[in-house]
C-alpha cells in the first residue's frame, strides 16, 4: 500500500485510508454520523469527493479532510446513488463546488429529500424509534443485537440532531454513460451502471491504480440492502468487477475489500435466495421466512444494519413467490 508523510485528518465520524498517491477512502466509524463511506481524490489540479455521508456534521469533517489532504477547495462532489445516507452532507460544500450525478439519480432525489423535510417538520417518527429501540436494548440479551441496536440508536440520534440545520442540495450537473476527469496528476472515470442496488448506480474508477469506489454495489462484512434494486443486474455488476483488473474496492458500507469480498457478497445473495425459496416450496408464509437463520460468516454481518435482513427476506419472499 502507498504511504506518505501527509498527516491524516482525524474525525469521530470516519477514518481516512490512503489507497494510492492522492487517493483516499473515508470509512464510516460504527458509532459516528457518517453511516456510509466516501472517497477523496486529488486529481493534481482539482479535488473530487465521492459521496457526502448521512449528515452535515460528518460531511463538514469530510470537507475539512479533503481540503487538508489536497491543499485546495473541493472542485467536484459526485453522488453514487439516490439514497439519502450518501448525500445529506451536500449542503456543507460551497456553491463553487460542482455536484454531479446521473440524470436518474437527480430525478429520484426529491422523493428522498421531501421525506427528510417531513421529518424536519415533525421529528416524532425518529424520536419514537429511539425510544422504542432503547426499550428493546434494555431487555435484549443477544450481544449481536445489542451492537446493532446501539448503532441504530446512535444513527437516529445523529439524524435527529441534524434535522434543524438540514438544507437539501441537489446536483448541479448530470450525465449518463461515463465521464472522465483528466487531472494533472491522475485521471478517474465515472461510470453509470444503471440498475443494480438502486435505480441508477454510479461508480468511480481509477484503472491505473486498480481502485474502484463502487458505492452501494458493495456492502462488505455487513448486510447488503436489497429492496430498492434489481438483484439480477446487481449480481452482474459484481461479476463484472470480479472479472476485471481492479484489485481494491471501496464499498458504500463496510470495510475496504478485494474480489473475495465481492464473491462473498454474491454468495450472501445466493444463500438468502435459497433459504427463502425453500420456505416458499414448503408452503411457508412470509412470517415463516423471517425465522431464517443465516449461516456463518453472514450471521456476523447482522450488526451492520438494523432491519436489513428482515427487509431483504420480505423482498425476496415477494419476488420469488411471484416468479414461482
Ligand atoms: Zn443505498
PDB file of C-alpha atoms and ligand atoms in Angstrom:
ATOM      1  CA  UNK A   1       0.000   0.000   0.000  1.00  0.00           C
ATOM      2  CA  UNK A   2       1.185   3.509  -0.840  1.00  0.00           C
ATOM      3  CA  UNK A   3       2.269   5.570   2.173  1.00  0.00           C
ATOM      4  CA  UNK A   4       3.253   9.181   2.526  1.00  0.00           C
ATOM      5  CA  UNK A   5       4.052  11.755   5.147  1.00  0.00           C
ATOM      6  CA  UNK A   6       0.753  13.650   4.726  1.00  0.00           C
ATOM      7  CA  UNK A   7      -0.797  13.935   8.201  1.00  0.00           C
ATOM      8  CA  UNK A   8      -4.090  12.059   8.196  1.00  0.00           C
ATOM      9  CA  UNK A   9      -7.012  14.212   9.378  1.00  0.00           C
ATOM     10  CA  UNK A  10      -8.975  12.709  12.258  1.00  0.00           C
ATOM     11  CA  UNK A  11     -12.730  12.604  12.759  1.00  0.00           C
ATOM     12  CA  UNK A  12     -15.027  10.704  15.103  1.00  0.00           C
ATOM     13  CA  UNK A  13     -17.211  10.000  12.045  1.00  0.00           C
ATOM     14  CA  UNK A  14     -14.745   8.233   9.730  1.00  0.00           C
ATOM     15  CA  UNK A  15     -11.179   7.009   9.318  1.00  0.00           C
ATOM     16  CA  UNK A  16      -9.036   8.024   6.342  1.00  0.00           C
ATOM     17  CA  UNK A  17      -7.225   5.259   4.428  1.00  0.00           C
ATOM     18  CA  UNK A  18      -4.704   6.155   1.758  1.00  0.00           C
ATOM     19  CA  UNK A  19      -5.076   3.682  -1.125  1.00  0.00           C
ATOM     20  CA  UNK A  20      -2.563   5.234  -3.551  1.00  0.00           C
ATOM     21  CA  UNK A  21      -0.906   8.595  -4.030  1.00  0.00           C
ATOM     22  CA  UNK A  22      -3.724  11.173  -3.961  1.00  0.00           C
ATOM     23  CA  UNK A  23      -6.461   8.554  -3.411  1.00  0.00           C
ATOM     24  CA  UNK A  24      -8.187   8.262  -0.053  1.00  0.00           C
ATOM     25  CA  UNK A  25     -11.155   6.305   1.308  1.00  0.00           C
ATOM     26  CA  UNK A  26     -13.162   7.732   4.220  1.00  0.00           C
ATOM     27  CA  UNK A  27     -14.618   4.724   6.025  1.00  0.00           C
ATOM     28  CA  UNK A  28     -17.528   5.331   8.417  1.00  0.00           C
ATOM     29  CA  UNK A  29     -16.901   4.552  12.090  1.00  0.00           C
ATOM     30  CA  UNK A  30     -19.586   2.271  13.606  1.00  0.00           C
ATOM     31  CA  UNK A  31     -20.859   4.908  16.047  1.00  0.00           C
ATOM     32  CA  UNK A  32     -20.236   8.088  14.041  1.00  0.00           C
ATOM     33  CA  UNK A  33     -22.604  10.270  11.976  1.00  0.00           C
ATOM     34  CA  UNK A  34     -21.273   9.266   8.538  1.00  0.00           C
ATOM     35  CA  UNK A  35     -23.080   5.882   8.295  1.00  0.00           C
ATOM     36  CA  UNK A  36     -21.802   5.361   4.711  1.00  0.00           C
ATOM     37  CA  UNK A  37     -18.327   5.586   3.161  1.00  0.00           C
ATOM     38  CA  UNK A  38     -16.843   8.306   0.937  1.00  0.00           C
ATOM     39  CA  UNK A  39     -13.768   8.984  -1.185  1.00  0.00           C
ATOM     40  CA  UNK A  40     -11.341  11.861  -1.737  1.00  0.00           C
ATOM     41  CA  UNK A  41      -9.339  12.085  -4.981  1.00  0.00           C
ATOM     42  CA  UNK A  42      -6.581  14.607  -5.627  1.00  0.00           C
ATOM     43  CA  UNK A  43      -6.539  14.980  -9.408  1.00  0.00           C
ATOM     44  CA  UNK A  44      -3.429  17.142  -9.117  1.00  0.00           C
ATOM     45  CA  UNK A  45      -5.100  20.386 -10.166  1.00  0.00           C
ATOM     46  CA  UNK A  46      -8.594  19.732  -8.799  1.00  0.00           C
ATOM     47  CA  UNK A  47     -10.176  17.809  -5.901  1.00  0.00           C
ATOM     48  CA  UNK A  48     -13.031  15.352  -6.208  1.00  0.00           C
ATOM     49  CA  UNK A  49     -15.152  13.934  -3.354  1.00  0.00           C
ATOM     50  CA  UNK A  50     -17.244  10.801  -3.849  1.00  0.00           C
ATOM     51  CA  UNK A  51     -20.442  10.830  -1.701  1.00  0.00           C
ATOM     52  CA  UNK A  52     -21.141  13.083   1.303  1.00  0.00           C
ATOM     53  CA  UNK A  53     -22.428  10.826   4.111  1.00  0.00           C
ATOM     54  CA  UNK A  54     -25.654  10.725   6.112  1.00  0.00           C
ATOM     55  CA  UNK A  55     -25.411  14.098   7.925  1.00  0.00           C
ATOM     56  CA  UNK A  56     -23.970  17.607   7.507  1.00  0.00           C
ATOM     57  CA  UNK A  57     -21.955  17.066  10.729  1.00  0.00           C
ATOM     58  CA  UNK A  58     -19.961  14.188   9.217  1.00  0.00           C
ATOM     59  CA  UNK A  59     -19.700  15.960   5.835  1.00  0.00           C
ATOM     60  CA  UNK A  60     -18.134  19.047   7.460  1.00  0.00           C
ATOM     61  CA  UNK A  61     -15.274  16.836   8.655  1.00  0.00           C
ATOM     62  CA  UNK A  62     -15.073  15.267   5.180  1.00  0.00           C
ATOM     63  CA  UNK A  63     -14.750  18.682   3.568  1.00  0.00           C
ATOM     64  CA  UNK A  64     -12.037  19.638   6.089  1.00  0.00           C
ATOM     65  CA  UNK A  65     -10.206  16.361   5.431  1.00  0.00           C
ATOM     66  CA  UNK A  66     -10.392  16.822   1.643  1.00  0.00           C
ATOM     67  CA  UNK A  67      -9.132  20.414   1.889  1.00  0.00           C
ATOM     68  CA  UNK A  68      -6.233  19.496   4.186  1.00  0.00           C
ATOM     69  CA  UNK A  69      -5.211  16.380   2.215  1.00  0.00           C
ATOM     70  CA  UNK A  70      -5.232  18.125  -1.162  1.00  0.00           C
ATOM     71  CA  UNK A  71      -4.467  21.710  -0.141  1.00  0.00           C
ATOM     72  CA  UNK A  72      -7.385  23.182  -2.063  1.00  0.00           C
ATOM     73  CA  UNK A  73     -11.157  23.576  -2.030  1.00  0.00           C
ATOM     74  CA  UNK A  74     -13.290  20.686  -3.299  1.00  0.00           C
ATOM     75  CA  UNK A  75     -13.928  21.164  -7.037  1.00  0.00           C
ATOM     76  CA  UNK A  76     -16.419  18.316  -7.581  1.00  0.00           C
ATOM     77  CA  UNK A  77     -18.707  16.191  -5.455  1.00  0.00           C
ATOM     78  CA  UNK A  78     -20.015  13.008  -7.092  1.00  0.00           C
ATOM     79  CA  UNK A  79     -23.100  11.226  -5.750  1.00  0.00           C
ATOM     80  CA  UNK A  80     -23.136   7.425  -6.166  1.00  0.00           C
ATOM     81  CA  UNK A  81     -26.908   6.890  -5.941  1.00  0.00           C
ATOM     82  CA  UNK A  82     -30.188   8.314  -4.733  1.00  0.00           C
ATOM     83  CA  UNK A  83     -30.275   7.003  -1.132  1.00  0.00           C
ATOM     84  CA  UNK A  84     -30.094   9.910   1.279  1.00  0.00           C
ATOM     85  CA  UNK A  85     -27.410   8.371   3.510  1.00  0.00           C
ATOM     86  CA  UNK A  86     -24.954   9.176   0.672  1.00  0.00           C
ATOM     87  CA  UNK A  87     -25.802  12.831   0.014  1.00  0.00           C
ATOM     88  CA  UNK A  88     -27.273  14.504   3.111  1.00  0.00           C
ATOM     89  CA  UNK A  89     -23.909  16.235   3.528  1.00  0.00           C
ATOM     90  CA  UNK A  90     -24.082  18.043   0.148  1.00  0.00           C
ATOM     91  CA  UNK A  91     -25.078  21.319   1.803  1.00  0.00           C
ATOM     92  CA  UNK A  92     -21.696  21.819   3.544  1.00  0.00           C
ATOM     93  CA  UNK A  93     -19.896  22.339   0.236  1.00  0.00           C
ATOM     94  CA  UNK A  94     -19.751  25.903  -1.141  1.00  0.00           C
ATOM     95  CA  UNK A  95     -21.739  26.903  -4.218  1.00  0.00           C
ATOM     96  CA  UNK A  96     -18.455  26.924  -6.163  1.00  0.00           C
ATOM     97  CA  UNK A  97     -18.264  23.122  -5.709  1.00  0.00           C
ATOM     98  CA  UNK A  98     -19.995  21.396  -8.632  1.00  0.00           C
ATOM     99  CA  UNK A  99     -22.168  18.451  -7.575  1.00  0.00           C
ATOM    100  CA  UNK A 100     -22.572  15.685 -10.165  1.00  0.00           C
ATOM    101  CA  UNK A 101     -24.738  12.585 -10.575  1.00  0.00           C
ATOM    102  CA  UNK A 102     -26.597  10.721 -13.290  1.00  0.00           C
ATOM    103  CA  UNK A 103     -29.871  12.218 -14.625  1.00  0.00           C
ATOM    104  CA  UNK A 104     -31.760   9.397 -12.957  1.00  0.00           C
ATOM    105  CA  UNK A 105     -30.147   9.844  -9.528  1.00  0.00           C
ATOM    106  CA  UNK A 106     -31.017  13.536  -9.501  1.00  0.00           C
ATOM    107  CA  UNK A 107     -34.550  12.867 -10.724  1.00  0.00           C
ATOM    108  CA  UNK A 108     -35.100  10.482  -7.799  1.00  0.00           C
ATOM    109  CA  UNK A 109     -33.622  12.727  -5.111  1.00  0.00           C
ATOM    110  CA  UNK A 110     -36.650  14.958  -4.326  1.00  0.00           C
ATOM    111  CA  UNK A 111     -38.627  11.923  -3.147  1.00  0.00           C
ATOM    112  CA  UNK A 112     -35.908  11.166  -0.567  1.00  0.00           C
ATOM    113  CA  UNK A 113     -35.314  14.838   0.185  1.00  0.00           C
ATOM    114  CA  UNK A 114     -39.006  15.573   0.754  1.00  0.00           C
ATOM    115  CA  UNK A 115     -39.166  12.724   3.247  1.00  0.00           C
ATOM    116  CA  UNK A 116     -36.303  14.315   5.196  1.00  0.00           C
ATOM    117  CA  UNK A 117     -38.142  17.681   5.129  1.00  0.00           C
ATOM    118  CA  UNK A 118     -41.205  15.945   6.552  1.00  0.00           C
ATOM    119  CA  UNK A 119     -39.054  14.610   9.397  1.00  0.00           C
ATOM    120  CA  UNK A 120     -37.689  18.138   9.855  1.00  0.00           C
ATOM    121  CA  UNK A 121     -41.275  19.427  10.260  1.00  0.00           C
ATOM    122  CA  UNK A 122     -42.209  16.567  12.552  1.00  0.00           C
ATOM    123  CA  UNK A 123     -39.344  14.542  14.040  1.00  0.00           C
ATOM    124  CA  UNK A 124     -41.689  12.338  16.114  1.00  0.00           C
ATOM    125  CA  UNK A 125     -41.015   9.237  14.000  1.00  0.00           C
ATOM    126  CA  UNK A 126     -37.280   9.407  14.811  1.00  0.00           C
ATOM    127  CA  UNK A 127     -37.998  10.168  18.459  1.00  0.00           C
ATOM    128  CA  UNK A 128     -40.380   7.203  18.741  1.00  0.00           C
ATOM    129  CA  UNK A 129     -37.833   4.991  17.041  1.00  0.00           C
ATOM    130  CA  UNK A 130     -35.096   5.978  19.502  1.00  0.00           C
ATOM    131  CA  UNK A 131     -37.409   5.409  22.484  1.00  0.00           C
ATOM    132  CA  UNK A 132     -38.610   2.013  21.246  1.00  0.00           C
ATOM    133  CA  UNK A 133     -35.080   0.889  20.375  1.00  0.00           C
ATOM    134  CA  UNK A 134     -33.783   1.933  23.799  1.00  0.00           C
ATOM    135  CA  UNK A 135     -36.595  -0.038  25.468  1.00  0.00           C
ATOM    136  CA  UNK A 136     -35.644  -3.048  23.388  1.00  0.00           C
ATOM    137  CA  UNK A 137     -31.933  -2.632  24.129  1.00  0.00           C
ATOM    138  CA  UNK A 138     -32.692  -2.614  27.866  1.00  0.00           C
ATOM    139  CA  UNK A 139     -34.032  -6.181  27.656  1.00  0.00           C
ATOM    140  CA  UNK A 140     -32.014  -7.555  24.723  1.00  0.00           C
ATOM    141  CA  UNK A 141     -29.702 -10.415  25.744  1.00  0.00           C
ATOM    142  CA  UNK A 142     -28.091 -11.237  22.378  1.00  0.00           C
ATOM    143  CA  UNK A 143     -24.736  -9.389  22.046  1.00  0.00           C
ATOM    144  CA  UNK A 144     -25.064  -9.093  18.255  1.00  0.00           C
ATOM    145  CA  UNK A 145     -28.498  -7.471  18.517  1.00  0.00           C
ATOM    146  CA  UNK A 146     -27.207  -5.221  21.317  1.00  0.00           C
ATOM    147  CA  UNK A 147     -24.488  -3.952  18.962  1.00  0.00           C
ATOM    148  CA  UNK A 148     -26.995  -3.486  16.133  1.00  0.00           C
ATOM    149  CA  UNK A 149     -29.406  -1.597  18.393  1.00  0.00           C
ATOM    150  CA  UNK A 150     -26.677   0.650  19.808  1.00  0.00           C
ATOM    151  CA  UNK A 151     -25.501   1.622  16.315  1.00  0.00           C
ATOM    152  CA  UNK A 152     -29.029   2.128  15.112  1.00  0.00           C
ATOM    153  CA  UNK A 153     -29.909   4.366  18.077  1.00  0.00           C
ATOM    154  CA  UNK A 154     -26.751   6.424  17.542  1.00  0.00           C
ATOM    155  CA  UNK A 155     -27.624   6.903  13.863  1.00  0.00           C
ATOM    156  CA  UNK A 156     -31.172   8.009  14.646  1.00  0.00           C
ATOM    157  CA  UNK A 157     -29.861  10.433  17.320  1.00  0.00           C
ATOM    158  CA  UNK A 158     -27.390  11.956  14.859  1.00  0.00           C
ATOM    159  CA  UNK A 159     -30.149  12.290  12.253  1.00  0.00           C
ATOM    160  CA  UNK A 160     -32.397  13.981  14.836  1.00  0.00           C
ATOM    161  CA  UNK A 161     -29.577  16.399  15.688  1.00  0.00           C
ATOM    162  CA  UNK A 162     -29.047  17.253  12.018  1.00  0.00           C
ATOM    163  CA  UNK A 163     -32.717  17.869  11.138  1.00  0.00           C
ATOM    164  CA  UNK A 164     -32.913  21.543  12.258  1.00  0.00           C
ATOM    165  CA  UNK A 165     -29.981  22.572  10.022  1.00  0.00           C
ATOM    166  CA  UNK A 166     -30.828  20.328   7.078  1.00  0.00           C
ATOM    167  CA  UNK A 167     -30.975  22.031   3.659  1.00  0.00           C
ATOM    168  CA  UNK A 168     -31.366  19.995   0.508  1.00  0.00           C
ATOM    169  CA  UNK A 169     -28.802  20.494  -2.205  1.00  0.00           C
ATOM    170  CA  UNK A 170     -29.193  18.647  -5.488  1.00  0.00           C
ATOM    171  CA  UNK A 171     -26.600  18.030  -8.225  1.00  0.00           C
ATOM    172  CA  UNK A 172     -25.673  20.949 -10.496  1.00  0.00           C
ATOM    173  CA  UNK A 173     -24.728  18.772 -13.467  1.00  0.00           C
ATOM    174  CA  UNK A 174     -25.975  15.375 -14.594  1.00  0.00           C
ATOM    175  CA  UNK A 175     -24.962  12.835 -17.211  1.00  0.00           C
ATOM    176  CA  UNK A 176     -25.443   9.204 -18.269  1.00  0.00           C
ATOM    177  CA  UNK A 177     -22.825   6.809 -19.598  1.00  0.00           C
ATOM    178  CA  UNK A 178     -19.343   7.770 -18.474  1.00  0.00           C
ATOM    179  CA  UNK A 179     -17.342  10.875 -17.730  1.00  0.00           C
ATOM    180  CA  UNK A 180     -13.545  11.098 -17.458  1.00  0.00           C
ATOM    181  CA  UNK A 181     -11.646  13.711 -15.423  1.00  0.00           C
ATOM    182  CA  UNK A 182      -8.152  14.214 -16.809  1.00  0.00           C
ATOM    183  CA  UNK A 183      -6.233  15.744 -13.903  1.00  0.00           C
ATOM    184  CA  UNK A 184      -2.642  16.969 -13.974  1.00  0.00           C
ATOM    185  CA  UNK A 185      -1.562  14.033 -11.732  1.00  0.00           C
ATOM    186  CA  UNK A 186      -4.133  11.294 -12.312  1.00  0.00           C
ATOM    187  CA  UNK A 187      -7.371  10.563 -14.094  1.00  0.00           C
ATOM    188  CA  UNK A 188     -10.626   8.999 -12.912  1.00  0.00           C
ATOM    189  CA  UNK A 189     -13.658   7.681 -14.725  1.00  0.00           C
ATOM    190  CA  UNK A 190     -17.237   7.953 -13.514  1.00  0.00           C
ATOM    191  CA  UNK A 191     -19.346   5.165 -14.951  1.00  0.00           C
ATOM    192  CA  UNK A 192     -23.128   4.799 -14.715  1.00  0.00           C
ATOM    193  CA  UNK A 193     -24.055   1.152 -14.248  1.00  0.00           C
ATOM    194  CA  UNK A 194     -27.818   1.625 -14.427  1.00  0.00           C
ATOM    195  CA  UNK A 195     -29.992  -0.528 -12.188  1.00  0.00           C
ATOM    196  CA  UNK A 196     -28.349  -2.639  -9.509  1.00  0.00           C
ATOM    197  CA  UNK A 197     -28.507  -1.749  -5.826  1.00  0.00           C
ATOM    198  CA  UNK A 198     -30.709   1.208  -6.817  1.00  0.00           C
ATOM    199  CA  UNK A 199     -32.355   2.542  -9.977  1.00  0.00           C
ATOM    200  CA  UNK A 200     -29.044   4.120 -11.013  1.00  0.00           C
ATOM    201  CA  UNK A 201     -25.654   3.222  -9.530  1.00  0.00           C
ATOM    202  CA  UNK A 202     -22.646   5.379 -10.338  1.00  0.00           C
ATOM    203  CA  UNK A 203     -19.095   4.168  -9.637  1.00  0.00           C
ATOM    204  CA  UNK A 204     -15.725   5.939  -9.627  1.00  0.00           C
ATOM    205  CA  UNK A 205     -12.858   4.074 -11.285  1.00  0.00           C
ATOM    206  CA  UNK A 206      -9.075   4.539 -11.134  1.00  0.00           C
ATOM    207  CA  UNK A 207      -7.947   1.895 -13.671  1.00  0.00           C
ATOM    208  CA  UNK A 208      -4.228   2.743 -13.399  1.00  0.00           C
ATOM    209  CA  UNK A 209      -4.280   2.228  -9.630  1.00  0.00           C
ATOM    210  CA  UNK A 210      -6.673  -0.761  -9.772  1.00  0.00           C
ATOM    211  CA  UNK A 211      -9.071   1.006  -7.401  1.00  0.00           C
ATOM    212  CA  UNK A 212     -12.859   1.184  -7.712  1.00  0.00           C
ATOM    213  CA  UNK A 213     -15.224   3.163  -5.470  1.00  0.00           C
ATOM    214  CA  UNK A 214     -18.396   1.152  -6.044  1.00  0.00           C
ATOM    215  CA  UNK A 215     -20.937   2.864  -3.763  1.00  0.00           C
ATOM    216  CA  UNK A 216     -23.692   0.562  -2.545  1.00  0.00           C
ATOM    217  CA  UNK A 217     -22.954  -2.090  -5.165  1.00  0.00           C
ATOM    218  CA  UNK A 218     -20.638  -3.118  -2.321  1.00  0.00           C
ATOM    219  CA  UNK A 219     -21.568  -3.992   1.256  1.00  0.00           C
ATOM    220  CA  UNK A 220     -18.540  -5.738   2.776  1.00  0.00           C
ATOM    221  CA  UNK A 221     -18.798  -7.685   6.041  1.00  0.00           C
ATOM    222  CA  UNK A 222     -22.234  -6.156   6.559  1.00  0.00           C
ATOM    223  CA  UNK A 223     -25.680  -6.989   5.196  1.00  0.00           C
ATOM    224  CA  UNK A 224     -26.499  -5.579   1.766  1.00  0.00           C
ATOM    225  CA  UNK A 225     -29.882  -3.885   1.348  1.00  0.00           C
ATOM    226  CA  UNK A 226     -31.891  -5.432  -1.475  1.00  0.00           C
ATOM    227  CA  UNK A 227     -35.395  -3.944  -1.747  1.00  0.00           C
ATOM    228  CA  UNK A 228     -34.625  -0.858  -3.856  1.00  0.00           C
ATOM    229  CA  UNK A 229     -32.656  -2.622  -6.539  1.00  0.00           C
ATOM    230  CA  UNK A 230     -32.698  -5.174  -9.287  1.00  0.00           C
ATOM    231  CA  UNK A 231     -30.938  -8.249  -7.948  1.00  0.00           C
ATOM    232  CA  UNK A 232     -30.140  -9.879 -11.302  1.00  0.00           C
ATOM    233  CA  UNK A 233     -28.427  -6.725 -12.589  1.00  0.00           C
ATOM    234  CA  UNK A 234     -26.660  -6.231  -9.256  1.00  0.00           C
ATOM    235  CA  UNK A 235     -25.094  -9.710  -9.430  1.00  0.00           C
ATOM    236  CA  UNK A 236     -23.927  -8.996 -12.996  1.00  0.00           C
ATOM    237  CA  UNK A 237     -22.195  -5.809 -11.819  1.00  0.00           C
ATOM    238  CA  UNK A 238     -20.401  -7.783  -9.081  1.00  0.00           C
ATOM    239  CA  UNK A 239     -19.315 -10.387 -11.652  1.00  0.00           C
ATOM    240  CA  UNK A 240     -18.046  -7.605 -13.918  1.00  0.00           C
ATOM    241  CA  UNK A 241     -15.737  -6.374 -11.154  1.00  0.00           C
ATOM    242  CA  UNK A 242     -14.688  -9.914 -10.194  1.00  0.00           C
ATOM    243  CA  UNK A 243     -13.545 -10.440 -13.810  1.00  0.00           C
ATOM    244  CA  UNK A 244     -11.878  -7.004 -14.023  1.00  0.00           C
ATOM    245  CA  UNK A 245      -8.312  -5.853 -13.352  1.00  0.00           C
ATOM    246  CA  UNK A 246      -9.424  -3.833 -10.321  1.00  0.00           C
ATOM    247  CA  UNK A 247      -7.930  -5.033  -7.040  1.00  0.00           C
ATOM    248  CA  UNK A 248      -9.161  -2.665  -4.339  1.00  0.00           C
ATOM    249  CA  UNK A 249     -12.849  -1.957  -3.824  1.00  0.00           C
ATOM    250  CA  UNK A 250     -14.317   0.724  -1.607  1.00  0.00           C
ATOM    251  CA  UNK A 251     -17.921  -0.223  -0.798  1.00  0.00           C
ATOM    252  CA  UNK A 252     -20.723   2.135   0.243  1.00  0.00           C
ATOM    253  CA  UNK A 253     -20.937   0.309   3.566  1.00  0.00           C
ATOM    254  CA  UNK A 254     -18.407  -1.803   5.441  1.00  0.00           C
ATOM    255  CA  UNK A 255     -14.686  -2.244   5.112  1.00  0.00           C
ATOM    256  CA  UNK A 256     -12.356  -1.769   2.116  1.00  0.00           C
ATOM    257  CA  UNK A 257     -12.217  -5.076   0.241  1.00  0.00           C
ATOM    258  CA  UNK A 258     -10.973  -7.249  -2.584  1.00  0.00           C
ATOM    259  CA  UNK A 259     -12.568  -9.532  -5.188  1.00  0.00           C
ATOM    260  CA  UNK A 260     -13.070 -12.077  -2.391  1.00  0.00           C
ATOM    261  CA  UNK A 261     -15.487  -9.655  -0.730  1.00  0.00           C
ATOM    262  CA  UNK A 262     -17.435  -9.229  -3.984  1.00  0.00           C
ATOM    263  CA  UNK A 263     -17.710 -13.014  -4.304  1.00  0.00           C
ATOM    264  CA  UNK A 264     -18.800 -13.357  -0.680  1.00  0.00           C
ATOM    265  CA  UNK A 265     -21.493 -10.734  -1.186  1.00  0.00           C
ATOM    266  CA  UNK A 266     -22.807 -12.669  -4.196  1.00  0.00           C
ATOM    267  CA  UNK A 267     -22.771 -15.793  -2.003  1.00  0.00           C
ATOM    268  CA  UNK A 268     -24.913 -13.944   0.556  1.00  0.00           C
ATOM    269  CA  UNK A 269     -27.477 -13.246  -2.187  1.00  0.00           C
ATOM    270  CA  UNK A 270     -27.468 -16.923  -3.224  1.00  0.00           C
ATOM    271  CA  UNK A 271     -27.739 -18.282   0.330  1.00  0.00           C
ATOM    272  CA  UNK A 272     -30.616 -15.973   1.201  1.00  0.00           C
ATOM    273  CA  UNK A 273     -32.432 -16.718  -2.074  1.00  0.00           C
ATOM    274  CA  UNK A 274     -32.061 -20.472  -1.477  1.00  0.00           C
ATOM    275  CA  UNK A 275     -33.334 -20.208   2.090  1.00  0.00           C
ATOM    276  CA  UNK A 276     -36.373 -18.105   1.172  1.00  0.00           C
ATOM    277  CA  UNK A 277     -37.126 -20.331  -1.847  1.00  0.00           C
ATOM    278  CA  UNK A 278     -37.077 -23.385   0.461  1.00  0.00           C
ATOM    279  CA  UNK A 279     -39.675 -21.754   2.750  1.00  0.00           C
ATOM    280  CA  UNK A 280     -41.901 -20.960  -0.259  1.00  0.00           C
ATOM    281  CA  UNK A 281     -41.566 -24.502  -1.637  1.00  0.00           C
ATOM    282  CA  UNK A 282     -42.590 -25.915   1.763  1.00  0.00           C
ATOM    283  CA  UNK A 283     -45.731 -23.732   1.656  1.00  0.00           C
ATOM    284  CA  UNK A 284     -44.451 -21.386   4.374  1.00  0.00           C
ATOM    285  CA  UNK A 285     -45.637 -17.816   4.912  1.00  0.00           C
ATOM    286  CA  UNK A 286     -43.625 -14.582   4.885  1.00  0.00           C
ATOM    287  CA  UNK A 287     -43.670 -14.819   8.692  1.00  0.00           C
ATOM    288  CA  UNK A 288     -42.056 -18.266   8.456  1.00  0.00           C
ATOM    289  CA  UNK A 289     -39.404 -16.885   6.115  1.00  0.00           C
ATOM    290  CA  UNK A 290     -38.456 -14.287   8.735  1.00  0.00           C
ATOM    291  CA  UNK A 291     -37.378 -17.115  11.057  1.00  0.00           C
ATOM    292  CA  UNK A 292     -34.470 -17.904   8.713  1.00  0.00           C
ATOM    293  CA  UNK A 293     -31.101 -18.084  10.423  1.00  0.00           C
ATOM    294  CA  UNK A 294     -28.128 -17.002   8.368  1.00  0.00           C
ATOM    295  CA  UNK A 295     -25.142 -19.368   8.301  1.00  0.00           C
ATOM    296  CA  UNK A 296     -21.593 -18.209   9.032  1.00  0.00           C
ATOM    297  CA  UNK A 297     -19.989 -15.864   8.075  1.00  0.00           C
ATOM    298  CA  UNK A 298     -23.204 -13.982   7.258  1.00  0.00           C
ATOM    299  CA  UNK A 299     -24.635 -14.284  10.771  1.00  0.00           C
ATOM    300  CA  UNK A 300     -21.899 -11.895  11.922  1.00  0.00           C
ATOM    301  CA  UNK A 301     -22.987  -9.331   9.305  1.00  0.00           C
ATOM    302  CA  UNK A 302     -26.186  -8.575  11.232  1.00  0.00           C
ATOM    303  CA  UNK A 303     -24.538  -5.914  13.398  1.00  0.00           C
ATOM    304  CA  UNK A 304     -24.117  -3.631  10.388  1.00  0.00           C
ATOM    305  CA  UNK A 305     -27.678  -2.612   9.729  1.00  0.00           C
ATOM    306  CA  UNK A 306     -30.866  -2.696  11.729  1.00  0.00           C
ATOM    307  CA  UNK A 307     -33.781  -4.247   9.879  1.00  0.00           C
ATOM    308  CA  UNK A 308     -31.848  -5.056   6.689  1.00  0.00           C
ATOM    309  CA  UNK A 309     -32.252  -8.833   6.977  1.00  0.00           C
ATOM    310  CA  UNK A 310     -35.986  -8.509   7.619  1.00  0.00           C
ATOM    311  CA  UNK A 311     -36.375  -6.170   4.629  1.00  0.00           C
ATOM    312  CA  UNK A 312     -34.309  -8.500   2.415  1.00  0.00           C
ATOM    313  CA  UNK A 313     -36.324 -11.581   3.395  1.00  0.00           C
ATOM    314  CA  UNK A 314     -39.645  -9.804   2.775  1.00  0.00           C
ATOM    315  CA  UNK A 315     -38.381  -8.529  -0.594  1.00  0.00           C
ATOM    316  CA  UNK A 316     -37.180 -11.991  -1.687  1.00  0.00           C
ATOM    317  CA  UNK A 317     -40.327 -13.713  -0.424  1.00  0.00           C
ATOM    318  CA  UNK A 318     -42.494 -11.460  -2.607  1.00  0.00           C
ATOM    319  CA  UNK A 319     -40.123 -11.635  -5.598  1.00  0.00           C
ATOM    320  CA  UNK A 320     -39.659 -15.420  -5.517  1.00  0.00           C
ATOM    321  CA  UNK A 321     -43.382 -16.070  -4.851  1.00  0.00           C
ATOM    322  CA  UNK A 322     -44.257 -14.043  -7.958  1.00  0.00           C
ATOM    323  CA  UNK A 323     -41.668 -15.910 -10.011  1.00  0.00           C
ATOM    324  CA  UNK A 324     -42.749 -19.376  -8.743  1.00  0.00           C
TER     325      UNK A 324
HETATM  326 ZN1  LIG B   1     -28.015   2.621  -0.915  1.00  0.00          ZN
END
